[in-house]
Amino acid sequence: MAKLVFDNTEEEIEVKDGDRIQEVCEEQGVPFACTEGICGTCVIEVTDGMGNLSAFTQEEEDFLGELDYERLACQCKVNNGAVKIKY
């Protein structure tokens, strides 16, 4: 099982390895609009565990430009381990 940790609330939520993080993020208050990776409403900052997320999608590459510590929550899957995010 993987774990998402939300910086702003310190809430820790277990997620199955390979699951999308969209639903959990939405429940924690991350705003969503299109859920297709084109609006950018769900940009999150990964403060720890970036290597535990899936590879950047083409939508993220197109929207974010620099691929560093930001991700689109609607596009990510957590592979394993812990990922700490803030929004």
Coordinates of N, CA and C in Angstrom, one line a residue:
M1 N 0.8 -1.2 0.0 CA 0.0 0.0 0.0 C 0.9 1.3 0.0
A2 N 0.4 2.2 -0.8 CA 1.1 3.5 -0.8 C 0.4 4.4 0.2
K3 N 1.0 5.6 0.4 CA 0.4 6.6 1.3 C 0.6 8.0 0.7
L4 N -0.5 8.8 0.8 CA -0.5 10.2 0.5 C -0.5 11.0 1.8
V5 N 0.4 11.9 1.9 CA 0.4 12.8 3.1 C 0.2 14.2 2.6
F6 N -0.8 14.9 3.2 CA -1.2 16.2 2.9 C -0.5 17.2 3.8
D7 N 0.4 18.0 3.3 CA 1.1 19.0 4.1 C 0.2 19.9 4.9
N8 N -0.8 20.4 4.3 CA -1.6 21.4 5.0 C -2.5 20.8 6.1
T9 N -2.8 19.5 6.1 CA -3.6 18.9 7.2 C -2.8 17.9 8.0
E10 N -1.7 17.4 7.4 CA -0.9 16.3 8.0 C -1.7 15.0 7.9
E11 N -2.8 15.0 7.2 CA -3.6 13.8 7.0 C -2.8 12.8 6.2
E12 N -2.8 11.5 6.6 CA -2.2 10.4 5.9 C -3.2 9.4 5.4
I13 N -3.2 9.1 4.1 CA -4.3 8.3 3.6 C -3.6 7.2 2.8
E14 N -4.0 5.9 3.1 CA -3.4 4.8 2.3 C -4.2 4.7 1.0
V15 N -3.4 4.3 0.0 CA -3.9 4.2 -1.4 C -3.3 2.9 -2.0
K16 N -4.0 2.2 -2.7 CA -3.5 1.0 -3.4 C -2.4 1.4 -4.4
D17 N -1.3 0.6 -4.4 CA -0.3 0.8 -5.4 C -0.9 0.8 -6.8
G18 N -0.5 1.8 -7.6 CA -1.0 1.9 -8.9 C -2.3 2.7 -9.1
D19 N -2.9 3.1 -8.0 CA -4.2 3.9 -8.1 C -4.0 5.3 -8.4
R20 N -4.9 5.9 -9.1 CA -4.9 7.4 -9.4 C -5.1 8.1 -8.0
I21 N -4.6 9.3 -7.9 CA -4.7 10.0 -6.6 C -5.8 11.0 -6.7
Q22 N -6.5 11.2 -7.8 CA -7.5 12.2 -8.0 C -8.6 12.1 -6.9
E23 N -9.2 11.0 -6.7 CA -10.3 10.9 -5.7 C -9.9 11.3 -4.3
V24 N -8.7 10.8 -3.9 CA -8.3 11.1 -2.5 C -8.0 12.6 -2.4
C25 N -7.3 13.2 -3.4 CA -7.0 14.6 -3.4 C -8.3 15.4 -3.4
E26 N -9.3 15.0 -4.2 CA -10.5 15.7 -4.2 C -11.2 15.7 -2.8
E27 N -11.2 14.6 -2.2 CA -11.8 14.4 -0.8 C -11.0 15.3 0.2
Q28 N -9.7 15.6 0.0 CA -9.0 16.4 0.9 C -9.0 17.9 0.5
G29 N -9.8 18.3 -0.5 CA -10.0 19.7 -0.8 C -9.2 20.2 -2.0
V30 N -8.5 19.4 -2.7 CA -7.8 19.9 -3.9 C -8.9 20.2 -4.9
P31 N -8.9 21.4 -5.5 CA -10.0 21.7 -6.5 C -9.8 21.0 -7.8
F32 N -10.8 20.6 -8.4 CA -10.8 20.0 -9.8 C -11.8 20.7 -10.6
A33 N -11.6 20.7 -11.9 CA -12.5 21.3 -12.9 C -12.7 20.2 -14.0
C34 N -11.8 20.2 -14.9 CA -11.9 19.4 -16.1 C -11.6 17.9 -15.9
T35 N -10.7 17.6 -15.1 CA -10.1 16.3 -14.8 C -9.5 15.6 -16.0
E36 N -9.2 16.4 -17.0 CA -8.5 15.9 -18.3 C -7.1 16.4 -18.4
G37 N -6.6 17.2 -17.5 CA -5.2 17.6 -17.6 C -5.0 18.9 -18.4
I38 N -6.1 19.6 -18.7 CA -5.9 20.8 -19.6 C -6.2 22.1 -18.9
C39 N -6.9 22.1 -17.7 CA -7.3 23.3 -17.1 C -6.2 23.8 -16.0
G40 N -5.6 22.9 -15.4 CA -4.6 23.2 -14.4 C -5.1 23.5 -13.0
T41 N -6.4 23.3 -12.8 CA -7.0 23.6 -11.5 C -6.4 22.8 -10.4
C42 N -6.0 21.6 -10.7 CA -5.6 20.6 -9.7 C -4.1 20.5 -9.5
V43 N -3.4 21.6 -9.8 CA -1.9 21.6 -9.6 C -1.6 21.4 -8.2
I44 N -0.7 20.4 -7.9 CA -0.3 20.2 -6.5 C 1.3 20.3 -6.5
E45 N 1.8 20.5 -5.4 CA 3.3 20.6 -5.2 C 3.7 19.3 -4.4
V46 N 4.6 18.5 -5.0 CA 5.1 17.3 -4.4 C 6.3 17.7 -3.6
T47 N 6.2 17.6 -2.2 CA 7.3 18.1 -1.4 C 8.2 16.9 -1.0
D48 N 7.7 15.7 -1.2 CA 8.6 14.5 -0.9 C 8.0 13.3 -1.6
G49 N 8.8 12.5 -2.2 CA 8.3 11.2 -2.8 C 7.9 11.3 -4.3
M50 N 8.5 12.3 -5.0 CA 8.1 12.4 -6.4 C 8.4 11.1 -7.2
G51 N 9.5 10.4 -6.8 CA 9.8 9.2 -7.5 C 8.8 8.0 -7.3
N52 N 7.9 8.2 -6.3 CA 6.9 7.2 -6.1 C 5.6 7.4 -6.9
L53 N 5.6 8.5 -7.7 CA 4.5 8.7 -8.6 C 4.8 8.2 -10.0
S54 N 3.7 8.0 -10.8 CA 3.8 7.6 -12.2 C 4.6 8.7 -13.0
A55 N 5.0 8.3 -14.2 CA 5.7 9.3 -15.0 C 4.8 10.4 -15.4
F56 N 5.4 11.6 -15.8 CA 4.6 12.7 -16.2 C 3.8 12.3 -17.5
T57 N 2.6 12.7 -17.6 CA 1.8 12.5 -18.8 C 2.1 13.6 -19.8
Q58 N 1.6 13.3 -21.0 CA 1.8 14.4 -22.1 C 1.0 15.6 -21.7
E59 N -0.1 15.5 -21.1 CA -0.9 16.6 -20.6 C -0.2 17.4 -19.6
E60 N 0.5 16.8 -18.7 CA 1.3 17.5 -17.7 C 2.5 18.2 -18.4
E61 N 3.2 17.5 -19.3 CA 4.3 18.2 -20.0 C 3.8 19.4 -20.7
D62 N 2.7 19.3 -21.4 CA 2.1 20.4 -22.1 C 1.7 21.6 -21.2
F63 N 1.1 21.3 -20.1 CA 0.6 22.3 -19.2 C 1.7 22.9 -18.3
L64 N 2.5 22.1 -17.7 CA 3.4 22.5 -16.7 C 4.7 23.1 -17.2
G65 N 5.1 22.7 -18.4 CA 6.4 23.1 -18.9 C 7.5 22.5 -18.2
E66 N 8.0 23.2 -17.2 CA 9.1 22.6 -16.4 C 8.6 21.4 -15.5
L67 N 9.3 20.3 -15.6 CA 8.8 19.1 -14.9 C 9.7 18.9 -13.7
D68 N 9.3 19.6 -12.6 CA 10.1 19.6 -11.4 C 9.3 19.1 -10.2
Y69 N 8.7 19.9 -9.5 CA 8.0 19.5 -8.2 C 6.5 19.7 -8.3
E70 N 5.9 20.1 -9.5 CA 4.5 20.3 -9.6 C 4.0 19.1 -10.5
R71 N 2.7 18.7 -10.1 CA 2.0 17.7 -10.9 C 0.6 18.1 -11.0
L72 N -0.1 17.5 -11.9 CA -1.6 17.6 -12.0 C -2.2 16.4 -11.3
A73 N -2.9 16.7 -10.3 CA -3.5 15.6 -9.5 C -4.4 14.6 -10.3
C74 N -5.0 15.2 -11.3 CA -5.9 14.4 -12.1 C -5.2 13.4 -13.0
Q75 N -3.9 13.6 -13.1 CA -3.1 12.7 -14.1 C -2.2 11.7 -13.3
C76 N -2.0 11.9 -12.0 CA -1.0 11.0 -11.3 C -1.6 9.7 -10.8
K77 N -0.7 8.8 -10.8 CA -0.9 7.5 -10.0 C 0.2 7.4 -9.1
V78 N -0.1 6.8 -7.9 CA 1.0 6.5 -6.9 C 1.4 5.1 -7.1
N79 N 2.7 4.9 -7.3 CA 3.2 3.5 -7.6 C 3.4 2.8 -6.3
N80 N 4.0 3.4 -5.3 CA 4.3 2.8 -4.0 C 4.9 3.8 -3.1
G81 N 5.1 3.4 -1.9 CA 5.8 4.3 -0.9 C 4.9 5.5 -0.5
A82 N 5.5 6.5 0.0 CA 4.8 7.7 0.5 C 5.1 8.9 -0.4
V83 N 4.0 9.7 -0.6 CA 4.1 10.9 -1.3 C 3.5 12.1 -0.5
K84 N 4.3 13.1 -0.3 CA 3.8 14.2 0.5 C 3.5 15.4 -0.5
I85 N 2.3 15.9 -0.3 CA 1.9 17.0 -1.3 C 1.3 18.2 -0.5
K86 N 1.3 19.3 -1.2 CA 0.5 20.4 -0.7 C -0.1 21.1 -1.9
Y87 N -1.2 21.8 -1.6 CA -2.0 22.5 -2.6 C -2.4 23.9 -2.2

